Structures are given as C-alpha cells and as structure tokens.
Tab-separated table of C-alpha atoms in Angstrom:
chain	number	residue	atom	x	y	z
A	134	MET	CA	-0.239	0.176	-0.106
A	135	LYS	CA	1.314	3.576	-0.618
A	136	GLU	CA	2.603	5.133	2.296
A	137	TYR	CA	1.248	8.973	2.505
A	138	SER	CA	2.998	12.078	4.225
A	139	ASN	CA	1.850	15.000	5.886
A	140	THR	CA	4.332	16.864	4.997
A	141	LYS	CA	4.213	19.119	1.936
A	142	GLU	CA	6.981	18.423	-0.208
A	143	GLY	CA	9.916	20.980	-0.500
A	144	SER	CA	9.541	21.823	2.941
A	145	GLY	CA	12.617	20.663	4.142
A	146	GLN	CA	10.784	18.618	6.849
A	147	ARG	CA	11.039	14.952	7.591
A	148	PRO	CA	7.740	13.483	6.365
A	149	GLU	CA	5.675	11.455	8.942
A	150	LYS	CA	3.788	8.129	7.676
A	151	GLN	CA	0.509	8.731	8.086
A	152	GLU	CA	-1.114	6.278	9.883
A	153	ILE	CA	-4.330	4.008	8.861
A	154	GLN	CA	-7.292	5.230	10.564
A	155	TRP	CA	-8.481	2.428	12.773
A	156	VAL	CA	-12.341	3.286	13.723
A	157	ARG	CA	-13.810	0.450	16.334
A	158	SER	CA	-18.079	0.433	15.882
A	159	ARG	CA	-20.976	-1.625	16.824
A	160	ARG	CA	-20.667	-3.169	13.252
A	161	LYS	CA	-20.380	-7.154	13.271
A	162	THR	CA	-17.720	-6.956	10.659
A	163	ILE	CA	-14.399	-5.609	9.721
A	164	ALA	CA	-14.494	-3.257	6.259
A	165	ILE	CA	-11.754	-1.347	4.583
A	166	GLN	CA	-12.616	1.702	2.811
A	167	VAL	CA	-10.315	3.478	0.479
A	168	LYS	CA	-11.340	7.607	0.694
A	169	GLU	CA	-10.943	9.679	-2.456
A	170	ASP	CA	-7.577	10.775	-1.337
A	171	GLY	CA	-6.228	7.452	-1.542
A	172	SER	CA	-5.951	7.408	2.785
A	173	VAL	CA	-7.477	3.845	3.836
A	174	VAL	CA	-10.184	3.519	7.236
A	175	VAL	CA	-10.228	0.103	8.715
A	176	ARG	CA	-13.514	-0.145	10.356
A	177	MET	CA	-13.917	-2.803	12.900
A	178	PRO	CA	-15.937	-4.349	15.246
A	179	TRP	CA	-15.327	-3.944	19.297
A	180	ARG	CA	-14.936	-7.762	19.652
A	181	ALA	CA	-12.604	-7.874	16.341
A	182	SER	CA	-8.716	-7.775	17.551
A	183	ARG	CA	-5.952	-5.016	15.990
A	184	ARG	CA	-4.404	-8.283	15.049
A	185	GLN	CA	-7.157	-9.330	13.078
A	186	ALA	CA	-7.612	-6.571	11.344
A	187	GLU	CA	-4.446	-6.334	10.416
A	188	ALA	CA	-4.441	-9.511	8.867
A	189	PHE	CA	-7.260	-8.621	7.613
A	190	LEU	CA	-5.949	-5.514	5.894
A	191	GLN	CA	-2.942	-7.176	4.636
A	192	GLU	CA	-4.745	-10.016	2.593
A	193	LYS	CA	-6.792	-7.732	1.032
A	194	ARG	CA	-3.983	-5.437	0.045
A	195	GLU	CA	-4.159	-6.356	-3.602
A	196	TRP	CA	-7.376	-4.588	-3.626
A	197	VAL	CA	-6.506	-1.526	-1.639
A	198	GLU	CA	-4.015	-0.971	-4.116
A	199	ARG	CA	-5.797	-1.457	-6.368
A	200	GLN	CA	-8.152	0.806	-5.271
A	201	GLN	CA	-5.674	3.677	-5.054
A	202	ARG	CA	-4.791	3.446	-8.145
A	203	ARG	CA	-8.236	4.119	-9.404
A	204	MET	CA	-8.781	7.236	-6.668
A	205	GLU	CA	-5.760	8.703	-8.717
A	206	LEU	CA	-6.616	7.868	-11.853
A	207	ARG	CA	-10.211	9.281	-10.960
A	208	ARG	CA	-8.333	12.970	-9.806
A	209	SER	CA	-5.943	13.059	-12.354
A	210	ARG	CA	-9.178	13.066	-14.486
A	211	GLN	CA	-11.590	14.993	-13.243
A	212	PRO	CA	-11.851	18.330	-14.969
A	213	LEU	CA	-11.171	21.797	-13.304
A	214	LEU	CA	-14.311	23.331	-13.913
A	215	THR	CA	-14.272	27.692	-13.291
A	216	GLU	CA	-17.293	28.600	-11.479
A	217	GLU	CA	-18.735	29.957	-14.330
A	218	GLU	CA	-18.272	26.313	-15.565
A	219	ARG	CA	-20.085	24.828	-12.834
A	220	LYS	CA	-23.004	26.823	-12.739
A	221	ARG	CA	-23.464	26.453	-16.367
A	222	GLY	CA	-23.568	22.739	-15.743
A	223	ARG	CA	-25.824	22.627	-12.782
A	224	ALA	CA	-28.362	25.213	-14.423
A	225	LEU	CA	-27.849	22.099	-17.374
A	226	ALA	CA	-28.271	19.174	-14.970
A	227	ARG	CA	-31.168	21.033	-13.062
A	228	LYS	CA	-33.360	20.577	-16.703
A	229	ILE	CA	-31.725	17.649	-18.143
A	230	ILE	CA	-31.418	15.030	-15.502
A	231	PRO	CA	-35.354	15.641	-14.322
A	232	GLN	CA	-36.316	15.343	-17.941
A	233	ARG	CA	-34.461	11.981	-18.355
A	234	THR	CA	-35.536	11.182	-15.209
A	235	ALA	CA	-38.942	11.839	-15.879
A	236	TRP	CA	-39.110	9.565	-18.973
A	237	TYR	CA	-37.628	6.081	-17.932
A	238	ALA	CA	-39.941	6.527	-14.677
A	239	GLY	CA	-42.730	6.646	-17.307
A	240	LYS	CA	-41.322	4.125	-19.488
A	241	MET	CA	-40.654	1.502	-16.267
A	242	GLY	CA	-43.876	2.430	-14.948
A	243	VAL	CA	-42.511	3.462	-11.274
A	244	THR	CA	-43.036	6.795	-9.590
A	245	TYR	CA	-40.282	8.993	-7.466
A	246	ASN	CA	-41.178	11.751	-4.905
A	247	ARG	CA	-38.335	14.468	-5.706
A	248	ILE	CA	-34.867	14.934	-7.187
A	249	PHE	CA	-31.852	16.172	-5.690
A	250	LEU	CA	-28.712	17.189	-7.559
A	251	ARG	CA	-25.531	17.055	-5.138
A	252	GLU	CA	-21.944	17.178	-5.682
A	253	GLN	CA	-21.048	13.889	-4.009
A	254	LYS	CA	-17.059	12.983	-4.626
A	255	THR	CA	-17.354	9.087	-4.460
A	256	ARG	CA	-21.100	8.974	-5.944
A	257	TRP	CA	-23.589	9.013	-9.150
A	258	GLY	CA	-26.394	8.677	-7.645
A	259	SER	CA	-28.713	7.000	-4.588
A	260	CYS	CA	-32.345	6.115	-3.674
A	261	SER	CA	-34.190	6.712	-0.883
A	262	GLY	CA	-36.697	4.501	1.235
A	263	GLN	CA	-38.893	7.731	1.078
A	264	GLY	CA	-38.698	7.836	-2.988
A	265	ASN	CA	-36.409	10.768	-3.450
A	266	LEU	CA	-33.535	10.231	-5.794
A	267	ASN	CA	-30.338	11.676	-4.924
A	268	PHE	CA	-27.998	12.339	-8.542
A	269	ASN	CA	-24.355	14.538	-8.949
A	270	TRP	CA	-25.032	17.136	-10.970
A	271	LYS	CA	-21.712	16.161	-12.779
A	272	LEU	CA	-23.356	13.534	-14.264
A	273	ILE	CA	-24.126	16.166	-17.579
A	274	LEU	CA	-20.720	15.966	-18.292
A	275	MET	CA	-20.566	12.350	-18.906
A	276	PRO	CA	-22.131	10.548	-21.853
A	277	GLN	CA	-25.605	10.430	-21.975
A	278	GLU	CA	-25.700	6.623	-21.813
A	279	LEU	CA	-24.020	6.391	-18.792
A	280	MET	CA	-25.581	9.225	-17.394
A	281	ASP	CA	-28.657	7.001	-18.176
A	282	TYR	CA	-27.977	3.996	-16.706
A	283	VAL	CA	-27.234	5.921	-13.725
A	284	ILE	CA	-30.893	7.251	-13.341
A	285	VAL	CA	-32.430	3.787	-14.672
A	286	HIS	CA	-30.340	2.508	-11.517
A	287	GLU	CA	-32.038	4.650	-9.139
A	288	LEU	CA	-35.104	4.265	-10.314
A	289	ALA	CA	-35.161	0.360	-10.447
A	290	HIS	CA	-34.542	0.814	-6.676
A	291	ARG	CA	-38.512	2.228	-6.718
A	292	ARG	CA	-39.063	-1.889	-7.250
A	293	GLU	CA	-36.489	-3.715	-5.927
A	294	MET	CA	-34.599	-1.370	-2.913
A	295	ASN	CA	-31.641	-3.983	-3.242
A	296	HIS	CA	-29.076	-5.196	-5.334
A	297	SER	CA	-30.757	-8.921	-6.300
A	298	GLU	CA	-30.710	-10.584	-8.829
A	299	ARG	CA	-34.311	-8.971	-9.269
A	300	PHE	CA	-32.866	-5.476	-9.363
A	301	TRP	CA	-30.381	-6.683	-12.255
A	302	LYS	CA	-32.969	-7.995	-14.179
A	303	ILE	CA	-34.982	-4.895	-13.982
A	304	VAL	CA	-32.157	-2.550	-14.863
A	305	GLU	CA	-31.913	-5.267	-17.871
A	306	GLU	CA	-35.348	-4.546	-19.614
A	307	VAL	CA	-34.731	-1.239	-20.132
A	308	LEU	CA	-30.831	-1.477	-20.469
A	309	PRO	CA	-30.004	-5.191	-22.056
A	310	ASP	CA	-25.985	-3.637	-22.251
A	311	TYR	CA	-25.804	-2.163	-18.463
A	312	ARG	CA	-23.278	-4.349	-17.877
A	313	GLU	CA	-21.084	-2.354	-20.685
A	314	ARG	CA	-22.239	0.636	-19.186
A	315	ARG	CA	-21.927	0.305	-15.291
A	316	LYS	CA	-18.410	-0.710	-16.541
A	317	ARG	CA	-17.290	1.838	-18.422
A	318	LEU	CA	-18.600	4.014	-15.428
A	319	ARG	CA	-16.604	2.861	-13.040
A	320	GLU	CA	-13.430	2.875	-15.638
A	321	GLU	CA	-14.530	6.761	-16.588
A	322	GLY	CA	-16.003	7.882	-13.427
C-alpha cells in the first residue's frame, strides 16, 4: 500500500507516514474503505482485535492498492472547472436530469418523490426509502448512455431496494447492455 506524507514536498521537514485510520463501532464485520484521497480507513467491531484487523487488511492489500490507483486516476481525470462552468453545468443538470428521469420512470412504470442534485465525491446517484432520488450534477459531463444507466439504476430501486437478481433484471429490461455501461462508468467515473 502507498504511504502518505503529512508534510508538503520541499518544506524541508522530514515526512511522516500517515497512519491508517482504525475505527471501532457496533458493526459485525471488518471493512476497509479507500477514500477519495487514497487514504485507508479500517472499520471493525469492538470484539475484533487489532491483529485480526491488520491480518484482514494484509489479505486485502492488492484490492486496496487497486482502489488507490483507481482513485488517483479519477483525481487526475477530473476536469478543473471554473465557477462559471460549474454554474452552467448545474443549470443544465437541473433541466436534463429531471427530464431523463421522468421519461425513464414512465417507461419503467415507477414513481419517485423528489430529485436532488448534489456534488458527491464518490457517488453518482442514490435512492432513499421515501422515493427521493439523489444525482451527482456532474453526470451531465458524462456521455448520455452513462447518465441514463445511473438514472435507470436508481429508478430500479423504486421496485427493488437492493442489488438482488430481481433488481438487475429490472435494469436489464430497460438497458440490455447495462453491464457494459456499468463497466464504462467505473472506468470513466
């Protein structure tokens, strides 16, 4: 795994390794999160020993390194937008995303409550139990087929609030090529 420095390059100070963040909680299993900046958070139940968590982290080392490379690539691909470009993008998203969502909802025979546009760092969309849909406004910067995949994915949750086989069948009914779109979204997103 990469080691991170808390010291800016060229500051003349000796860099210190950034520690992995260890978080204990009521959870039942050990989980690893690679954050947008590539840092690692290990979440573990109170009953798990630090040695168990370290062994789990070592076992998942290749996965962690892949995720860190992915995050680094994502950061390097993100366009630097001016405030004016952001404003225009958000305005366009407020127009296009609700239109596409309404069209696909009609086609799928589902309803939804409200649409919220946000700027999440790691999510393209989500669906709440109350039927609210959240979309990252930056979907508007993606090719339309990828934006449509996210919209259909979230609308499918209106019928199945999980990622079961039934859920994927709903997505496939609307987008027979969803696997390819999903793969592209992971690569480009």
